[in-house]
Coordinates of C-alpha atoms in Angstrom, one line a residue:
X1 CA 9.1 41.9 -5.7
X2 CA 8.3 45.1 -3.9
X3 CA 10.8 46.3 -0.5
X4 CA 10.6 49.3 1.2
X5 CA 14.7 50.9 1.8
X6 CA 15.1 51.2 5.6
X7 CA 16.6 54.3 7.2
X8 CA 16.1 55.0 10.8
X9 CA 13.3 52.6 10.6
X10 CA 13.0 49.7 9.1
X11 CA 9.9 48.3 6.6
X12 CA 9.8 45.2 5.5
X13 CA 8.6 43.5 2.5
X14 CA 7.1 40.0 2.8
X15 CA 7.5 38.5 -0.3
X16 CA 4.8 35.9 -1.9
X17 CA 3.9 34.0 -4.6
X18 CA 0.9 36.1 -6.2
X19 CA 3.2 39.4 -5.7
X20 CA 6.7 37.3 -7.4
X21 CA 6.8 34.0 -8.5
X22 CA 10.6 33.8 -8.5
X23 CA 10.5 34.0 -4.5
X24 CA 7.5 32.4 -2.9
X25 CA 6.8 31.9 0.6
X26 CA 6.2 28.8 2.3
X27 CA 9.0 25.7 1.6
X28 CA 8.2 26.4 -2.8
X29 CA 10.8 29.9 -1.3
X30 CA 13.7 27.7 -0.5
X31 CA 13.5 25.0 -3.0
X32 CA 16.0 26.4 -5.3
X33 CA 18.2 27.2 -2.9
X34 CA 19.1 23.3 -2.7
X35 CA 22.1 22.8 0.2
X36 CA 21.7 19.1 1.0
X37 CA 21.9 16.0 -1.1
X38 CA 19.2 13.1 -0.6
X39 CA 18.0 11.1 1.7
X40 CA 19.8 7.9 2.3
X41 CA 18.2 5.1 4.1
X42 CA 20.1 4.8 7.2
X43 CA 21.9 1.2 8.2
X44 CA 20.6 -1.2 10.9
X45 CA 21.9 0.3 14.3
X46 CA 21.8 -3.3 15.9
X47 CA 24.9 -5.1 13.6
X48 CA 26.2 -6.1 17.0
X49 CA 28.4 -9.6 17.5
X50 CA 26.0 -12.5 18.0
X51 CA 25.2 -13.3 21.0
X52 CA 25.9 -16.4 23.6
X53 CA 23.6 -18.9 24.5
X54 CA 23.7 -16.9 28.1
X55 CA 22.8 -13.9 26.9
X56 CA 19.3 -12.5 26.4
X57 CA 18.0 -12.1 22.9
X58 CA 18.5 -8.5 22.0
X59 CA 15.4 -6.8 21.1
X60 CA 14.0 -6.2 17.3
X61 CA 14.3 -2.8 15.7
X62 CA 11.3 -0.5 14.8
X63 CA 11.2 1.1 11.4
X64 CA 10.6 5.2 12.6
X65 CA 9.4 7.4 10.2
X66 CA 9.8 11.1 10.3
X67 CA 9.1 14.1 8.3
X68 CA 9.6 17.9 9.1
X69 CA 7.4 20.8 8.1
X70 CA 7.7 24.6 8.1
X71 CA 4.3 25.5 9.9
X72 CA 1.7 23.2 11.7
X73 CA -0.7 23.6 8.0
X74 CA 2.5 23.2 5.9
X75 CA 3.6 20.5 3.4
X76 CA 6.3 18.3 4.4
X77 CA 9.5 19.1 3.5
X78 CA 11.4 17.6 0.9
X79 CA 15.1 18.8 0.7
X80 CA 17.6 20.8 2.7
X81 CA 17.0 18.8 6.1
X82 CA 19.6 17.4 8.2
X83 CA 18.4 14.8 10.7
X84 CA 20.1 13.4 14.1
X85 CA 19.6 10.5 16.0
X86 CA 21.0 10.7 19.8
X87 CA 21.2 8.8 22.9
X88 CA 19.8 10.9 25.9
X89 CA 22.4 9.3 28.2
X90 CA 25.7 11.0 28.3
X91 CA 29.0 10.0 26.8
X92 CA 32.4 10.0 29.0
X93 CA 32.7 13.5 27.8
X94 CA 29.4 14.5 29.0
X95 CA 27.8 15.1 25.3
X96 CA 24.6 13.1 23.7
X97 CA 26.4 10.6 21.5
X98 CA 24.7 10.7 18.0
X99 CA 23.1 7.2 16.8
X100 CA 22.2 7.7 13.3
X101 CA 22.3 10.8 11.1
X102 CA 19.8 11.5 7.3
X103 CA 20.3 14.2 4.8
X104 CA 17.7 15.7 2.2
X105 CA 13.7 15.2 3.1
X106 CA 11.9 12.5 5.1
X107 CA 14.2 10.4 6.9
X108 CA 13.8 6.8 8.2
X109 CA 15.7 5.3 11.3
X110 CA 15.6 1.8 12.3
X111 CA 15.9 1.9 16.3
X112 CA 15.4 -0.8 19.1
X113 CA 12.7 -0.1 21.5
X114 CA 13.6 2.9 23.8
X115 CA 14.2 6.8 24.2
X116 CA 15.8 8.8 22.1
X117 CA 16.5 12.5 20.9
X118 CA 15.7 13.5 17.3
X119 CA 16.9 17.0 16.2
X120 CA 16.0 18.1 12.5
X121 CA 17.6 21.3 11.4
X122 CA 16.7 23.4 8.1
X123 CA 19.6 26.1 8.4
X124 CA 20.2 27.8 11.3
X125 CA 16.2 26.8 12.3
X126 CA 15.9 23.5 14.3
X127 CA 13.9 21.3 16.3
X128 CA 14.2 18.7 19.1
X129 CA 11.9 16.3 20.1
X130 CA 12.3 13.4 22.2
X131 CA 11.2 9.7 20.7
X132 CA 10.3 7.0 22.6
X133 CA 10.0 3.3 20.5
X134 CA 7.8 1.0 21.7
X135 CA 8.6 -3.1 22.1
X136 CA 5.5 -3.8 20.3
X137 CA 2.4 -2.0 18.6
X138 CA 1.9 0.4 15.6
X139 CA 4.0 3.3 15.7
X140 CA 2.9 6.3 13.6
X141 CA 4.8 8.6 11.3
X142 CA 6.5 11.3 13.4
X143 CA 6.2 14.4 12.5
X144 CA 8.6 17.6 13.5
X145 CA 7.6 21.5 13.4
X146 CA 10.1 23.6 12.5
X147 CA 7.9 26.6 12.8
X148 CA 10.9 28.5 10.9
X149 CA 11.1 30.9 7.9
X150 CA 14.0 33.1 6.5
X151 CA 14.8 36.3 4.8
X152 CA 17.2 37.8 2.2
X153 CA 19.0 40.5 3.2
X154 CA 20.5 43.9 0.9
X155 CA 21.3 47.4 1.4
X156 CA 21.4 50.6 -0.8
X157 CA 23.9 53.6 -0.4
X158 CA 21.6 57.1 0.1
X159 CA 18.1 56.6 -1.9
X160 CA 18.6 54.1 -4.0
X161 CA 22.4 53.4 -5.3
X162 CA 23.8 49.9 -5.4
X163 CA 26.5 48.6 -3.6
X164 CA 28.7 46.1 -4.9
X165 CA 28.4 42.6 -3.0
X166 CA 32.2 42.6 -2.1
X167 CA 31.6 45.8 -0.1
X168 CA 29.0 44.7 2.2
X169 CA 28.1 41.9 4.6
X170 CA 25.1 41.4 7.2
X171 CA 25.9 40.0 11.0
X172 CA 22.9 38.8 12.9
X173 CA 21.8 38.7 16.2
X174 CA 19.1 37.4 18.5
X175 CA 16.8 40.8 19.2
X176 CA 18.0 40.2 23.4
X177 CA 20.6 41.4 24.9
X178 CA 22.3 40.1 28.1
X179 CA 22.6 41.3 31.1
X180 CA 26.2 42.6 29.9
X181 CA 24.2 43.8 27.1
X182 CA 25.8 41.4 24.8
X183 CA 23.8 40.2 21.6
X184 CA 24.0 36.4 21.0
X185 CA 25.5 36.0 17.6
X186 CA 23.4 34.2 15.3
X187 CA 25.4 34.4 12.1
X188 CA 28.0 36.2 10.3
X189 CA 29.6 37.7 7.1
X190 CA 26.4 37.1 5.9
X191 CA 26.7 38.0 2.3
X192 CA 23.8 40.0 0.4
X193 CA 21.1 37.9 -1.3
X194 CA 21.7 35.3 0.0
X195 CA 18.8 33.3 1.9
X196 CA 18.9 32.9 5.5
X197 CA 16.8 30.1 7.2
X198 CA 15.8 30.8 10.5
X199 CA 13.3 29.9 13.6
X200 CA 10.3 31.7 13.3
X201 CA 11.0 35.3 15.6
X202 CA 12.8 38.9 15.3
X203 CA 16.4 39.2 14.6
X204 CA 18.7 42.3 15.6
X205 CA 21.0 43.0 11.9
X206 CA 23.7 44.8 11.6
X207 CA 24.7 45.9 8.0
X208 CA 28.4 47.3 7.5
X209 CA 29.6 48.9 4.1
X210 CA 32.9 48.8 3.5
X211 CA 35.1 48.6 6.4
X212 CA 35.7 51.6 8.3
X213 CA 32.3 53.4 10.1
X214 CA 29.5 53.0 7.5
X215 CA 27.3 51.0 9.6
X216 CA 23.5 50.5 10.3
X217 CA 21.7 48.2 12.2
X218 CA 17.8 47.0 12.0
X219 CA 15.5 44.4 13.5
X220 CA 13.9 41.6 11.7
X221 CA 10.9 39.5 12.0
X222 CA 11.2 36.3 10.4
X223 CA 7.7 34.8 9.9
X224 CA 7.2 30.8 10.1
X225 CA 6.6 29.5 6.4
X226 CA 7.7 33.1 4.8
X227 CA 10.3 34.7 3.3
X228 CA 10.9 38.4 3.6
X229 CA 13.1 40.6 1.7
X230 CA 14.7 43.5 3.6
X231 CA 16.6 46.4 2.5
X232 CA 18.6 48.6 4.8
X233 CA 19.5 51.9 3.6
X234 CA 22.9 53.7 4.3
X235 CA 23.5 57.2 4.6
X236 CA 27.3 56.7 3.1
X237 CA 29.6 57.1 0.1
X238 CA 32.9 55.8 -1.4
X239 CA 35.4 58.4 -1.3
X240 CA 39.2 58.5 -3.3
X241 CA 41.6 60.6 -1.9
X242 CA 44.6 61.5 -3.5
X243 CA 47.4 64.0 -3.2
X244 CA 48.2 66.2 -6.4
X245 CA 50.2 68.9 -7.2
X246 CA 47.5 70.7 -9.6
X247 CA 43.9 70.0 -9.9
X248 CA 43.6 67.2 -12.5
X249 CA 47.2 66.1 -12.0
X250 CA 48.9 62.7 -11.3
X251 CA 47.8 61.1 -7.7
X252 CA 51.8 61.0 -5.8
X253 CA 52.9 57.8 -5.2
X254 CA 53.9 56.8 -1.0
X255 CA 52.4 59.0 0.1
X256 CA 50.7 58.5 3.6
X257 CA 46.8 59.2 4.5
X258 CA 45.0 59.9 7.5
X259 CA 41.3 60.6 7.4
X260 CA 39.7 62.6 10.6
X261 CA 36.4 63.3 11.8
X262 CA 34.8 66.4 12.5
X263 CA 35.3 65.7 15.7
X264 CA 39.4 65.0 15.1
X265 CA 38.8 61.0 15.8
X266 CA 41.2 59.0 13.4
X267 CA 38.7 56.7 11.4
X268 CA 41.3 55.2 8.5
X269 CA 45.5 55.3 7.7
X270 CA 46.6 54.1 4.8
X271 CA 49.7 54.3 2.9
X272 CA 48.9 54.6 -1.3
X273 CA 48.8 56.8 -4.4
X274 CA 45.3 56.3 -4.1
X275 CA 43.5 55.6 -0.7
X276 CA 39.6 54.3 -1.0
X277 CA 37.0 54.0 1.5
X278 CA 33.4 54.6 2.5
X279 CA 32.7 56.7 5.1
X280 CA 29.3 57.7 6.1
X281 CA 28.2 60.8 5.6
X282 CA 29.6 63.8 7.4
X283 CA 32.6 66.4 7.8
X284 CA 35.7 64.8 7.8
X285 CA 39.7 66.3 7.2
X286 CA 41.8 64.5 5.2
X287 CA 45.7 64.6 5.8
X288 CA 48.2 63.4 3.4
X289 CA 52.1 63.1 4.4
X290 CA 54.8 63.0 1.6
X291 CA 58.5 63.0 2.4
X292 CA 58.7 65.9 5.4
X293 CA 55.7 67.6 4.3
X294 CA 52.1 67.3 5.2
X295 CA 49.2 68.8 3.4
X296 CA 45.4 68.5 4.5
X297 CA 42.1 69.1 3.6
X298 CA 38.8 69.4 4.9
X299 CA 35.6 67.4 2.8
X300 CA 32.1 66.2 3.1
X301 CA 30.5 63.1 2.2
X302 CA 27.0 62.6 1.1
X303 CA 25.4 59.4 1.0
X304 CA 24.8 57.6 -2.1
X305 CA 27.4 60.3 -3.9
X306 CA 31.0 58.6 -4.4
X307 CA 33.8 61.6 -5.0
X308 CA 37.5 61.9 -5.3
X309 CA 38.7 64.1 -3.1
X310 CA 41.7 66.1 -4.2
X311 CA 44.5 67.3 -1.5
X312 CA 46.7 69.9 -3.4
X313 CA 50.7 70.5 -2.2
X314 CA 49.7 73.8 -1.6
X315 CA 47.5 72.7 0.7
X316 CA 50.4 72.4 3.8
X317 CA 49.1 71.7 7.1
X318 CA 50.0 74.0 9.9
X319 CA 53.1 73.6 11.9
X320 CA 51.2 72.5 14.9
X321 CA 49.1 69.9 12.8
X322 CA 52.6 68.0 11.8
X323 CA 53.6 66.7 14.6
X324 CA 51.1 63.7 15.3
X325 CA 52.6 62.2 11.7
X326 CA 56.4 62.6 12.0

């Protein structure tokens, strides 16, 4: 599998069969990525009480066949569908009631002549198409596009370290704004490698390390019948701060941190011997308070290059500097 890290821009790797057989594209890419049981075959839909002599006979149910494929050329799909049968006249409460539901490949319904809705989903990708079932006459197999695709999402700290999986998590977003300039959110805490199924179209992802201001965003085009691998790169590190009375000597317990920007914005507080973050790279200050004294420090991180960052007693802030953590 080959990817190309994404900075400012973004590259993306499409990712088929010749170039890694352990992630093909097409529906062979999601297969072992199995979500849904099988397919059961769905009960009668007219068990109704038997009618009176007065009443009119009720009409016979059609056997509906339907299948879903990724792309107009593709193979049907086998697993990981979720199919819906509903009525296109309202409920009380203004919603489509659902009929009938299916679970795993092909489905089969068996509905009395009229109009329905069928919606097949694969993930967040889905379809709707309405159905209408004849009295009489042959009715052919119906067949649903889902024109949809995916990708697999990770990111790298500076060139090319790894970040743990706990310490990062995708959102995604539809690439439009609003006219507030609001994203539509599509999905979230989205964790890495795992595989996202999607309609076919560009995506606006937003990538945070850790949880304080490491965060970079990138859009995604997710191809109908493909999977593509992306990798965003951030230009962050993890950072320990502690507070020491020698260089090399036992981090002091309660002791309570603040971590500035260059530009004096707070960006973390935390009250610990230790205090771990990522930040992203830059000049930051970091002030420790302990007892009635305060000590700081000025530091930099560079992406990709985790550091402890050591804040000596001797390091007092200045009188003026004291009063915002009293």
């Amino acid at each position: 599998m080959t990817f190309t890290k994404i900075g400012v821009g973004l590259c993306i790797a499409l990712v088929s069969a010749s170039a890694h057989p352990g992630i093909a594209v097409s529906q062979d890419a999601f297969k072992e990525f199995k979500q849904l049981g099988g397919t059961p075959k769905m009960p009668k839909l007219n068990a109704f009480s038997v009618p009176s002599p007065s009443e009119p006979e009720p009409a016979k149910s059609r056997d509906i066949v339907l299948e879903a494929k990724l792309t107009q050329q593709g193979e049907p799909m086998m697993e990981g569908l979720a199919w819906r049968v509903f009525s296109p006249i309202p409920g009380a409460d203004g919603k489509l009631p659902m009929l009938a539901s299916s679970e795993g490949g092909s489905a089969e319904f068996h509905l009395e002549p009229g109009d329905y809705f069928v919606n097949v989903a694969f993930g967040r990708a889905g379809v709707t198409k309405k159905l209408s079932v004849p009295e009489t006459g042959k009715i052919d197999k119906q067949v649903l596009i889902l024109d949809a695709g995916g990708f697999v999402l990770n990111a790298v700290a500076g060139n090319d370290k790894t970040i743990s999986a706990n310490q990062l998590k995708f959102s995604i977003y539809a690439s439009e704004a609003s006219e507030n300039g609001e994203r539509k959110l599509v999905m979230t805490d989205v964790k890495p490698n795992t595989i996202v199924r999607l309609n076919a179209g560009t995506y606006h992802v937003v990538s945070e390390y850790g949880s304080v201001n490491a965060v970079v965003r990138a859009d995604i085009q997710v191809e109908a019948g493909k999977l593509t691998e992306a990798t965003l790169q951030h230009h962050a590190a993890q950072v320990t701060l502690k507070l020491v009375s020698e260089h090399g000597g036992e981090a002091i317990a309660d002791t309570a941190w603040s971590v500035l920007t260059g530009a004096g914005d707070v960006v973390n507080e935390s009250v610990s011997a230790f205090s771990t973050m990522v930040l992203a790279d830059g000049e930051y200050t970091a002030i420790a308070r302990n007892k009635d004294k305060v000590y700081q420090r000025n530091f930099r991180v560079k992406a990709g290059q985790d550091s402890d960052v050591e804040v000596l007693m001797k390091d007092q802030a200045p009188e003026d500097a004291t009063g915002d953590f009293e």
